[in-house]
Coordinates of N, CA and C in Angstrom, one line a residue:
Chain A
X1 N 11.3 -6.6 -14.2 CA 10.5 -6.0 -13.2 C 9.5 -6.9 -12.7
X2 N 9.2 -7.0 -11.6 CA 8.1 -8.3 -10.6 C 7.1 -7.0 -10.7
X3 N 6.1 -7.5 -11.3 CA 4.5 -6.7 -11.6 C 3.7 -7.6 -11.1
X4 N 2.4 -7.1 -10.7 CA 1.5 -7.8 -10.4 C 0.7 -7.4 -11.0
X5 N 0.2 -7.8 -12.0 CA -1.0 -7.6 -12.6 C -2.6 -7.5 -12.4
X6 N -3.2 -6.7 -12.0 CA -4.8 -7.0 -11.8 C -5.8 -6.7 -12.9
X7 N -6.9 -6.8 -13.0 CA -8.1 -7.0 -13.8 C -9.5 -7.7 -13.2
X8 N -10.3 -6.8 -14.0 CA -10.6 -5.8 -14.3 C -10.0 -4.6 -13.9
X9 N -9.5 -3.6 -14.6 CA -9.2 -2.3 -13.9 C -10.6 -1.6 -13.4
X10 N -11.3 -1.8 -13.9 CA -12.6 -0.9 -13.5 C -13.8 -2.3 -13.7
X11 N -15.4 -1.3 -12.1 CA -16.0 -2.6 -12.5 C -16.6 -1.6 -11.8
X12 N -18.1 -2.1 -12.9 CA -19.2 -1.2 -12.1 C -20.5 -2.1 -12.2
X13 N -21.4 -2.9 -11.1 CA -22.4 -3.9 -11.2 C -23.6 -3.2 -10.0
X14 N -24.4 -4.1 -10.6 CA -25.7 -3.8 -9.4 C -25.3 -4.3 -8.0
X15 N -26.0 -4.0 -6.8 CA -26.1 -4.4 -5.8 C -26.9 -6.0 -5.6
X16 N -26.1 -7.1 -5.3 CA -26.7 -8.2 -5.4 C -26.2 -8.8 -6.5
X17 N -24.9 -8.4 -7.5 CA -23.8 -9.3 -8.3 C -23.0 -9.7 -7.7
X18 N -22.5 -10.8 -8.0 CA -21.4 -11.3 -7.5 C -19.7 -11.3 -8.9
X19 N -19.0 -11.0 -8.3 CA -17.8 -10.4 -9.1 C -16.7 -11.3 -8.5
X20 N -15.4 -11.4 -9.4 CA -14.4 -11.4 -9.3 C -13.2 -10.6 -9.7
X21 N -12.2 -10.8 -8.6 CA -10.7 -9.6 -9.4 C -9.7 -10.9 -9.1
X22 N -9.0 -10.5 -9.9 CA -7.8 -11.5 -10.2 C -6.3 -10.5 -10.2
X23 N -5.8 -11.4 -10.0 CA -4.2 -10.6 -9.7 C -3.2 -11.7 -10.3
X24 N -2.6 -11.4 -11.0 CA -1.4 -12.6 -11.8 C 0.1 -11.8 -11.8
X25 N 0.8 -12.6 -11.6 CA 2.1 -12.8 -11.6 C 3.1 -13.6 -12.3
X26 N 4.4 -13.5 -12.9 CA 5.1 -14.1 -13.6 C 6.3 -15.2 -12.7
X27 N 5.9 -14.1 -11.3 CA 6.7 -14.8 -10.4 C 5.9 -15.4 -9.1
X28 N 7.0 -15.8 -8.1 CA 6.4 -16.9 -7.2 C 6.2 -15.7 -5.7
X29 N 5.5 -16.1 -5.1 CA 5.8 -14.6 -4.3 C 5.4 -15.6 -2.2
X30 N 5.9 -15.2 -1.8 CA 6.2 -15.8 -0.3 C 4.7 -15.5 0.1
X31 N 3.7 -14.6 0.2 CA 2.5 -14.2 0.5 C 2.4 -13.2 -0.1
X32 N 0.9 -13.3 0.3 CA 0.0 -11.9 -0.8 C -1.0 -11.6 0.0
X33 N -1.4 -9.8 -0.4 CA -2.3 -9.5 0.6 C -3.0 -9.0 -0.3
X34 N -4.7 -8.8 0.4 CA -5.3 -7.9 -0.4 C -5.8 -7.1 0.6
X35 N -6.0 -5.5 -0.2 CA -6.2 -4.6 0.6 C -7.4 -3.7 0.1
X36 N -7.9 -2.7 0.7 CA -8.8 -2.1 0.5 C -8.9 -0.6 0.5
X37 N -9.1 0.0 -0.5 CA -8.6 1.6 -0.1 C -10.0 2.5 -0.6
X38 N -10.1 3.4 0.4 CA -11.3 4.3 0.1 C -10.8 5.9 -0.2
X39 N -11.7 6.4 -0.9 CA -11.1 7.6 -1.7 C -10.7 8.5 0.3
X40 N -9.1 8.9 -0.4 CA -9.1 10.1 0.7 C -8.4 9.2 2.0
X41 N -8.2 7.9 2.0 CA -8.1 7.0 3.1 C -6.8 6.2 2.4
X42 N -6.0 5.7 3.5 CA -5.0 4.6 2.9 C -5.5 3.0 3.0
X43 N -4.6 2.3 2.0 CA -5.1 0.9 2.5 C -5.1 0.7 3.5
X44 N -6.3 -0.6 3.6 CA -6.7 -1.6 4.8 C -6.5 -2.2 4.6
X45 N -6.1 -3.3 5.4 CA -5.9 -4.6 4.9 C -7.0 -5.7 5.5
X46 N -7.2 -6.9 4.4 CA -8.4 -7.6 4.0 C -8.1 -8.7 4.7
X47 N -6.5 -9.0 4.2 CA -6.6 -10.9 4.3 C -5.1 -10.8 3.6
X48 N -4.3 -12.2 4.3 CA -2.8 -12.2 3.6 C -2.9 -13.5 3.7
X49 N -2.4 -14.1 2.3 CA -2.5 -15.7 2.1 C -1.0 -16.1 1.7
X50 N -0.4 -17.6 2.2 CA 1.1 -17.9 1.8 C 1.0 -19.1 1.3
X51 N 0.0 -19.9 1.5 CA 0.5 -21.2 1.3 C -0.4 -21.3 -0.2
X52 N -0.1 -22.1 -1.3 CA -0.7 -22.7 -2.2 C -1.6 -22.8 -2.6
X53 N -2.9 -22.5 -3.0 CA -4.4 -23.1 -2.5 C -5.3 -22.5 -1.5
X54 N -4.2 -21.8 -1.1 CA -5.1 -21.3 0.1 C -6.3 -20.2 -0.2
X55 N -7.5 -20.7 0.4 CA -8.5 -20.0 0.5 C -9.0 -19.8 2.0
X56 N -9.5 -18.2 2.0 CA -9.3 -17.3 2.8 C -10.9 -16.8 2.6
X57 N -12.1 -17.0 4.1 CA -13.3 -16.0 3.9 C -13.2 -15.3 4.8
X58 N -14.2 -13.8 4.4 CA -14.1 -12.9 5.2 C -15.6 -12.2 4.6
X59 N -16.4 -12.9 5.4 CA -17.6 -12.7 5.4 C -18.5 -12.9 4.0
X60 N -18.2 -12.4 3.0 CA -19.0 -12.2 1.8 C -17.5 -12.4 0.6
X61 N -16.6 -12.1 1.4 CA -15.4 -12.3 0.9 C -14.3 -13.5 0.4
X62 N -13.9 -14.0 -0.7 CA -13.4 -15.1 -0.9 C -12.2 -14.7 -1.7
X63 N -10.9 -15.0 -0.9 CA -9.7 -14.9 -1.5 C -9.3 -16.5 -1.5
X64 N -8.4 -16.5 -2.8 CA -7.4 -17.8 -3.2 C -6.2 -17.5 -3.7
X65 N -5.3 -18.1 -3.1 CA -3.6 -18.1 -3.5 C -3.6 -19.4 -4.3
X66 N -3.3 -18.8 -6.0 CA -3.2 -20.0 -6.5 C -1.6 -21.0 -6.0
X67 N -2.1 -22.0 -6.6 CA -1.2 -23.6 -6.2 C 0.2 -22.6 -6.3
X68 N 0.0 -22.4 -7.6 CA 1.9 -22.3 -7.8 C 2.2 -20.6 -7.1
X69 N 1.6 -20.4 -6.1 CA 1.5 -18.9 -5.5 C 1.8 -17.9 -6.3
X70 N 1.5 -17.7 -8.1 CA 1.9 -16.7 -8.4 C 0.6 -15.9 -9.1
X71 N -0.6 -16.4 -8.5 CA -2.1 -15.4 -8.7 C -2.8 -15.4 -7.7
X72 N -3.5 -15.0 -7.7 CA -5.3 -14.8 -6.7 C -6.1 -14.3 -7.0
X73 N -7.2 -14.5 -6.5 CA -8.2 -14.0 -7.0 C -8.9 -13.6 -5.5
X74 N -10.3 -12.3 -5.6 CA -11.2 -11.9 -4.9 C -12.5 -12.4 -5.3
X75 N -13.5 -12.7 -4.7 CA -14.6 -13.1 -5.0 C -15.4 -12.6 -3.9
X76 N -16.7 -11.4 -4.6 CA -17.3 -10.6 -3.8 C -18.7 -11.7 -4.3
X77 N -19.1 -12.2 -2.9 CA -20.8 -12.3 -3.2 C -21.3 -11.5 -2.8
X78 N -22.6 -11.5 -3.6 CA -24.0 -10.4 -3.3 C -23.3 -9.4 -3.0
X79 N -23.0 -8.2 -4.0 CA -22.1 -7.1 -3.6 C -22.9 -5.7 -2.8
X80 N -22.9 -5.5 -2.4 CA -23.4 -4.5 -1.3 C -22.7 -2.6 -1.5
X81 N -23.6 -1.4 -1.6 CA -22.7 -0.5 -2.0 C -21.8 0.0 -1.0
X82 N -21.4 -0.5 0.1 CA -20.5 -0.1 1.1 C -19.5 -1.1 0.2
X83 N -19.3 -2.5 -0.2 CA -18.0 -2.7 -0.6 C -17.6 -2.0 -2.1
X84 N -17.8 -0.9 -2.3 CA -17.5 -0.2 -3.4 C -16.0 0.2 -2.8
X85 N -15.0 0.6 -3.5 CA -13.8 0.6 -3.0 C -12.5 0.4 -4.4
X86 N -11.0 0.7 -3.8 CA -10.1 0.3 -4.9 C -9.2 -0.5 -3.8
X87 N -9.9 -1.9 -5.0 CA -8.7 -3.0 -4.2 C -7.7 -3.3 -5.0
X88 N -6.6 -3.7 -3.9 CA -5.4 -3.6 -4.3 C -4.8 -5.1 -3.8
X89 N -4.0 -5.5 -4.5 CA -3.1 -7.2 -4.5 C -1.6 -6.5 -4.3
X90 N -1.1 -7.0 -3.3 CA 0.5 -7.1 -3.0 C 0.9 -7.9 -2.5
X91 N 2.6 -8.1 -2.8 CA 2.7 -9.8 -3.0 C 4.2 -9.3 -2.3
X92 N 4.6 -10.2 -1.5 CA 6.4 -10.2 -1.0 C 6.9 -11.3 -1.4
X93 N 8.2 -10.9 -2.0 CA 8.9 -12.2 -2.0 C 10.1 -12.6 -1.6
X94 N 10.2 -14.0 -1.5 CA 10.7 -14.5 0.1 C 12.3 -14.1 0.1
X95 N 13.1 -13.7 -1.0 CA 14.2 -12.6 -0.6 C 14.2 -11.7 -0.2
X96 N 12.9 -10.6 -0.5 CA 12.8 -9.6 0.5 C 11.1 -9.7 1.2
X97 N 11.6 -9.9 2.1 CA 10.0 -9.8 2.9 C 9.6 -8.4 3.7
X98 N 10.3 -7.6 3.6 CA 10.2 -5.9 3.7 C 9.3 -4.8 3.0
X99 N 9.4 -5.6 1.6 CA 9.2 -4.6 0.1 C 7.7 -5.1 -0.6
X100 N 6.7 -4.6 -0.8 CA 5.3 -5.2 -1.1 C 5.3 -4.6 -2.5
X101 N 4.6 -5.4 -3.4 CA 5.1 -5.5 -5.0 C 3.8 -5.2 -5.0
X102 N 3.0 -4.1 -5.5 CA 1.5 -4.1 -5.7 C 0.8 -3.8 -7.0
X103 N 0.1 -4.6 -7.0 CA -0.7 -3.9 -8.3 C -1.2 -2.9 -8.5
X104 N -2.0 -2.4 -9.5 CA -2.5 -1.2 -9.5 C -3.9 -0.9 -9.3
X105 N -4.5 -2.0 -8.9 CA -6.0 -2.2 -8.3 C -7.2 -1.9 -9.2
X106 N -7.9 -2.7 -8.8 CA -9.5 -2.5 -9.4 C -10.3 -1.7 -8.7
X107 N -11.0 -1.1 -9.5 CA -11.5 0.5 -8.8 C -13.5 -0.2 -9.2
X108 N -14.0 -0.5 -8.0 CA -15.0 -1.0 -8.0 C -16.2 -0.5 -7.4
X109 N -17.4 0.0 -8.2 CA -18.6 0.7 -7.9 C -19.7 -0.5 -7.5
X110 N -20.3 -0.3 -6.6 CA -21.5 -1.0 -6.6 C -22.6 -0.5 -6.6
X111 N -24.0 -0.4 -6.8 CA -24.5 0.9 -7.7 C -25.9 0.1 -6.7
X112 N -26.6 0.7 -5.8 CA -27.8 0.5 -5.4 C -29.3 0.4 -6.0
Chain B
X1 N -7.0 3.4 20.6 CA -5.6 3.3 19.9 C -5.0 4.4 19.2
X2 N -4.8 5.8 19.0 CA -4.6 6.0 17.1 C -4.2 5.5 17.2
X3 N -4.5 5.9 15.2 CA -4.1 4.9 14.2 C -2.5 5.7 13.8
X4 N -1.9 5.6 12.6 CA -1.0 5.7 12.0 C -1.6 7.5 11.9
X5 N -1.0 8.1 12.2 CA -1.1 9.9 11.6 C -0.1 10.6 10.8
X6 N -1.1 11.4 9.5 CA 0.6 12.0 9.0 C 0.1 13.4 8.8
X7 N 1.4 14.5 8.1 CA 0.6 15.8 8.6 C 1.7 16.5 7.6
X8 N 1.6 17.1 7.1 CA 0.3 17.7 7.0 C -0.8 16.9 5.8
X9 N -2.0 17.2 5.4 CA -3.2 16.3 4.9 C -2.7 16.6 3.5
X10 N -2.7 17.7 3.1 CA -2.3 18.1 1.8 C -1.7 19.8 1.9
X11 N -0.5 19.2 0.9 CA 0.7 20.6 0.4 C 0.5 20.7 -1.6
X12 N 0.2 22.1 -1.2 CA 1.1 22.4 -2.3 C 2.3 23.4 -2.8
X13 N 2.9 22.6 -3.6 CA 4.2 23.5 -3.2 C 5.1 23.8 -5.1
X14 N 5.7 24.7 -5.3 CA 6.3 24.6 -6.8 C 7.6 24.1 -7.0
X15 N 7.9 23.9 -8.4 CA 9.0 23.0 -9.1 C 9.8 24.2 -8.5
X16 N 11.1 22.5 -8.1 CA 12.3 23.0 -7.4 C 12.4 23.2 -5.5
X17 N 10.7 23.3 -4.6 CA 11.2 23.3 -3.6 C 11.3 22.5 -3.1
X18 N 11.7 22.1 -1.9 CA 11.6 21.0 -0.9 C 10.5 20.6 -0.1
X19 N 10.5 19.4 0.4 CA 9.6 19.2 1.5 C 9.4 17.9 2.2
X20 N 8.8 18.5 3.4 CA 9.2 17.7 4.1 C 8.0 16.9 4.9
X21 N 7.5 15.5 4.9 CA 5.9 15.1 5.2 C 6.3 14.2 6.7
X22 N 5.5 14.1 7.6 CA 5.9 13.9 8.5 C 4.9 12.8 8.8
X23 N 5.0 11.5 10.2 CA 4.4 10.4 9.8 C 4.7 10.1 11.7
X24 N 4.1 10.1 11.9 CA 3.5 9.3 13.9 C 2.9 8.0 13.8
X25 N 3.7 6.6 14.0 CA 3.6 5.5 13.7 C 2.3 5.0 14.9
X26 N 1.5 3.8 14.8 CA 1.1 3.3 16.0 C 1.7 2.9 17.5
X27 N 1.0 3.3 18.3 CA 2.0 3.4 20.0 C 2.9 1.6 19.6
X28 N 3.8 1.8 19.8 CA 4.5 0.5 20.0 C 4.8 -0.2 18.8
X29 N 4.8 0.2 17.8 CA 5.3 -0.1 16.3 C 6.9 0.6 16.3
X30 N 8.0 0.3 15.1 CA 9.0 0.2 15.5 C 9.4 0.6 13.9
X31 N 8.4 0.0 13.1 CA 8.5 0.1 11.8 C 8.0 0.9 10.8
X32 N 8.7 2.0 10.0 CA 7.8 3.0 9.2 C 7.9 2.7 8.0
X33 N 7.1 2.5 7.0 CA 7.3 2.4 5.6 C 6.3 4.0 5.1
X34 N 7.3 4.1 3.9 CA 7.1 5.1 3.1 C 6.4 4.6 1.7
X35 N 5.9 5.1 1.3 CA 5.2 4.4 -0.2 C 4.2 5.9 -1.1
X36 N 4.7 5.8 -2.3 CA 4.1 6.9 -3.6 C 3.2 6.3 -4.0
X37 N 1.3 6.8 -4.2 CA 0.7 6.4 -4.8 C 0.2 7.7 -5.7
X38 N 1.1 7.4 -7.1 CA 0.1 8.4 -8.3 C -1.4 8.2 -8.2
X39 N -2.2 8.6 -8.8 CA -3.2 8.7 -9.0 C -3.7 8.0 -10.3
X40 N -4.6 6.8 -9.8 CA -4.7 5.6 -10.6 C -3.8 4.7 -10.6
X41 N -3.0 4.6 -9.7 CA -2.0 3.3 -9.8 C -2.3 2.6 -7.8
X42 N -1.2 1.3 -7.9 CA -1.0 1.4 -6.7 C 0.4 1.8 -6.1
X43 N 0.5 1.7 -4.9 CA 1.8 2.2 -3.6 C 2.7 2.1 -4.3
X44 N 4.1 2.4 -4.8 CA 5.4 2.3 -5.0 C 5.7 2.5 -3.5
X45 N 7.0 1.5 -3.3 CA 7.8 1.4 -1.6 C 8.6 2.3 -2.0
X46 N 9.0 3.1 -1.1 CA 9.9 4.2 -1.2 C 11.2 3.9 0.0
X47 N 11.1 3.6 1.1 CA 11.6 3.8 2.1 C 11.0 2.4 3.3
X48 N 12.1 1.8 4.1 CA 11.4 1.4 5.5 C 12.0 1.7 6.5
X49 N 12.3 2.0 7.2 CA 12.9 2.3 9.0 C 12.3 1.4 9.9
X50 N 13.6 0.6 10.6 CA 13.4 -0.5 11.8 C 14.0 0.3 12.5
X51 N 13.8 0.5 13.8 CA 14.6 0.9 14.9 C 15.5 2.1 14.6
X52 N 15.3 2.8 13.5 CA 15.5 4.6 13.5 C 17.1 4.1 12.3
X53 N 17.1 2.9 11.8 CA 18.1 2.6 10.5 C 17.0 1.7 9.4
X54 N 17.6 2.5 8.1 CA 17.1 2.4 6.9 C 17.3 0.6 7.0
X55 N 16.0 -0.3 6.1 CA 16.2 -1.6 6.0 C 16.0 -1.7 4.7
X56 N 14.9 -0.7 4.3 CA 14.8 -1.1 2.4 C 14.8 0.2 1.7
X57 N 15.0 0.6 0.7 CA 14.8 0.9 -0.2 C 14.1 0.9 -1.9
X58 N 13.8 1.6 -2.0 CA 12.5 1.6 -3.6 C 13.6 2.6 -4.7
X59 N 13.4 2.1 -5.9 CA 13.7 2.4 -6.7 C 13.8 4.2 -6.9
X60 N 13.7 4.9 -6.5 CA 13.8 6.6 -6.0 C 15.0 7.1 -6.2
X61 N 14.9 8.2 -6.6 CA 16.1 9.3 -7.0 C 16.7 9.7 -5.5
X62 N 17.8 10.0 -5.2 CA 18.8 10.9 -4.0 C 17.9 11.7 -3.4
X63 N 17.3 12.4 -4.3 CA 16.3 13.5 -3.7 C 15.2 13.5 -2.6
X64 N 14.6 11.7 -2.9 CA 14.1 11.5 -1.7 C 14.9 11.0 -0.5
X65 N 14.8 11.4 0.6 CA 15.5 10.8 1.7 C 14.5 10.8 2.6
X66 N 14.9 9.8 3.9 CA 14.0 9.9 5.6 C 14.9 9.7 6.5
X67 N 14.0 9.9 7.4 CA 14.8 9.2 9.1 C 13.7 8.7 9.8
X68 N 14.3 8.0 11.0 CA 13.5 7.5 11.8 C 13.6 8.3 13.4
X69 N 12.7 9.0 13.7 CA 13.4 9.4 15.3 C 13.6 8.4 16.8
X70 N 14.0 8.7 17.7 CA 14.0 8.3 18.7 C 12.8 7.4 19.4
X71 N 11.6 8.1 19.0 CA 10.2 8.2 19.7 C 9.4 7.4 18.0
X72 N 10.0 6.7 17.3 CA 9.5 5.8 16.1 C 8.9 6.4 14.7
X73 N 9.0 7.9 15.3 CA 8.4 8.9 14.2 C 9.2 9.3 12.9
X74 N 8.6 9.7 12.0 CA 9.6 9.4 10.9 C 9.4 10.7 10.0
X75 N 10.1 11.1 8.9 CA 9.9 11.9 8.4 C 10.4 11.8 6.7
X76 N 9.8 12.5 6.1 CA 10.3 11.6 4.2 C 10.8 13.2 3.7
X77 N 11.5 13.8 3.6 CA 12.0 14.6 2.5 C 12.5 14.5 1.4
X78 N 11.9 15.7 0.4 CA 12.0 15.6 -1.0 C 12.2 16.6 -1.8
X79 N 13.3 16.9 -2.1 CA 14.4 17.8 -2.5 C 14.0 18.0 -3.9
X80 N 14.6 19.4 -4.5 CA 14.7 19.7 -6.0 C 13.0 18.8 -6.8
X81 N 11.7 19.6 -6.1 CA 10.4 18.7 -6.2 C 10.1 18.8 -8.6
X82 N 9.5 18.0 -8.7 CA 9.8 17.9 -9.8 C 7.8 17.9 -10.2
X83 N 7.2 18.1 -11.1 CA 6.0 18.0 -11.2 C 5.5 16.8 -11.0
X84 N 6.2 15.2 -11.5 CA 6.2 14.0 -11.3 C 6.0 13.4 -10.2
X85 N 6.4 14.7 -9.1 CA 6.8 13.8 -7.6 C 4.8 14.1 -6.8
X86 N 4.1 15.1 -7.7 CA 2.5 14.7 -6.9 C 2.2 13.9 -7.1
X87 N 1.6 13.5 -5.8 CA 0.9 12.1 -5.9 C 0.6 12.4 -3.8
X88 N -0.4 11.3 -3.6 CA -0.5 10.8 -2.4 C 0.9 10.0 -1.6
X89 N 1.4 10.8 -0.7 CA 2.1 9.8 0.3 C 1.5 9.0 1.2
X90 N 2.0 8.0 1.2 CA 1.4 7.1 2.2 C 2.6 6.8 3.5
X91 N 2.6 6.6 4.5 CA 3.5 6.2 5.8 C 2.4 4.7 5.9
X92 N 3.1 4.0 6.6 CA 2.8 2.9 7.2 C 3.4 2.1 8.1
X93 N 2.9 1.8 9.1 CA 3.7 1.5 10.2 C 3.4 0.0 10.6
X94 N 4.1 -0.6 11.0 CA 4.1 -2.4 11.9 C 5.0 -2.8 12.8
X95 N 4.7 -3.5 13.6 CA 5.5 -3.9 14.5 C 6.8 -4.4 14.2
X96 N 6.9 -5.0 13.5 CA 7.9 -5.9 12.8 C 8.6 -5.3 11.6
X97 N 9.5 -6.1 11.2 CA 10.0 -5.9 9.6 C 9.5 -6.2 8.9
X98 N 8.9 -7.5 8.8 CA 8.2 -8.5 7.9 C 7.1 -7.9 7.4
X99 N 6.4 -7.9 6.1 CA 5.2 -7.8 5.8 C 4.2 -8.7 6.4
X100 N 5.1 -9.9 6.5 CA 3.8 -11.4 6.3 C 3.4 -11.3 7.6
X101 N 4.5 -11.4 9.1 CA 3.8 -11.5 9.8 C 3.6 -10.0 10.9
X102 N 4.1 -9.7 10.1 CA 3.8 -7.6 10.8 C 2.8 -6.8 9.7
X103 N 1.6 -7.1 9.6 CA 0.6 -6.6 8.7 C 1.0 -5.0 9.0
X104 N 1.0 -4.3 7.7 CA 0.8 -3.1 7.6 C -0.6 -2.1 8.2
X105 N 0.2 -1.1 8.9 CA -1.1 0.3 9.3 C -1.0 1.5 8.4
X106 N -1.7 1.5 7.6 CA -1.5 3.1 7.1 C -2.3 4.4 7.7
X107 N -1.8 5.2 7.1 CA -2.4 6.3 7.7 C -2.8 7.0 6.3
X108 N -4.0 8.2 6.6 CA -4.5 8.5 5.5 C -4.2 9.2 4.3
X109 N -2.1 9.4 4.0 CA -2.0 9.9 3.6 C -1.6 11.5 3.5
X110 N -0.6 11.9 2.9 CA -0.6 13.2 2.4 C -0.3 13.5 1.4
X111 N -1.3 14.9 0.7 CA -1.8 14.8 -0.9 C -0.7 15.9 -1.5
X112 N 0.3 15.7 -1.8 CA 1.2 16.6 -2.8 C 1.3 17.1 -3.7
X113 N 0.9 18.5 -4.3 CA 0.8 18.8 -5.3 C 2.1 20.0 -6.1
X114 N 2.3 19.8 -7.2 CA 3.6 20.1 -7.3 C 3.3 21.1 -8.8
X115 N 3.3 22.3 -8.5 CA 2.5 23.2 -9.8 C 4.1 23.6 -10.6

């Protein structure tokens, strides 16, 4: 089974921490997205990374597609309680580029 | 623009009946994905629809089936419902087939409950 792994499952910090989530994989995956879901709402999408290395900002936001494209990570500075949220990592891979492999997300409080 | 709409918001319904969740893609999108999120997990893909013919398929029992209509709208039925099958549906729609370069739209779901 192609799983994506994430971690921390849960994360609860002050306003003004800076955090990371990580997403790992056994396999190689064509691109990865990370997404954003609020209670009652479906994902959003954040940012989709394919190449190697790639790092990706989005304002306060720092994604990386590791080298061997089979992790990433998010990197929240200064966390703010609007980015409280459950983020989610999904990954295609380059036989099927239809089908999104997702993790099970980190469920993240930011506490004012 | 809307966005992606699905309807009804939340059902509930008992072991053994059917049902059927319905999904109105973005104006000019072509592409409907289907996807199960239990509670506490993420999306399982269920289904995708290009141009009103099935392109993928998820790991799912017979029971679930869809279509795509004429007008890009789509609809997910789920037969002989089992207590397993609550969870949030999700629809999502894109222009394309591709994930990578047809970013997904969801819509906000509908919440299934299965007594």
């Amino acid at each position: 089974t192609q799983l994506l792994e994430q971690s921390p499952q849960f994360l609860s910090i002050q306003e003004g921490e800076n955090l990371t989530v990580y997403c790992n994989s056994s396999s190689v995956f064509s691109s990865l997205q990370w997404y954003r879901q609020e209670p009652g709402e479906g994902p959003v999408l954040l940012v989709t990374v394919v190449t190697g290395g790639e790092v990706k900002k989005l304002k306060r936001l720092t994604f990386q597609f590791g080298d061997a494209r089979k992790d990433s990570s998010l990197h929240i500075t200064a966390a703010q309680p609007g980015d409280t949220g459950l983020y989610l990592c999904a990954g295609a891979h380059a036989g099927n580029n239809r089908k999104l492999i997702w993790g099970l997300g980190t469920s993240l409080a930011v506490n004012p | 623009d809307a966005g992606v709409t699905q309807s009804p918001t939340h059902l509930i319904k008992t072991r053994g009946q059917q049902v059927t969740l319905r999904c109105s893609p973005i104006s000019g999108h072509k592409s409907v994905s289907w996807y199960q999120q239990v509670l506490g997990q993420g999306p399982q893909f269920i289904f995708q629809y290009y141009e009103k013919e099935e392109r993928g398929r998820g790991n799912f029992p017979d029971r679930f089936s869809a279509r795509q209509f004429p007008n890009y709208s789509s609809e997910l039925n789920v037969n002989a419902l089992l207590l397993g099958d609550s969870a949030l549906y999700l629809c999502a729609s894109s222009s394309g087939q591709g994930v990578y370069n047809s970013p997904l739209h969801f819509g906000n779901g509908t919440r299934l409950t299965v007594t």
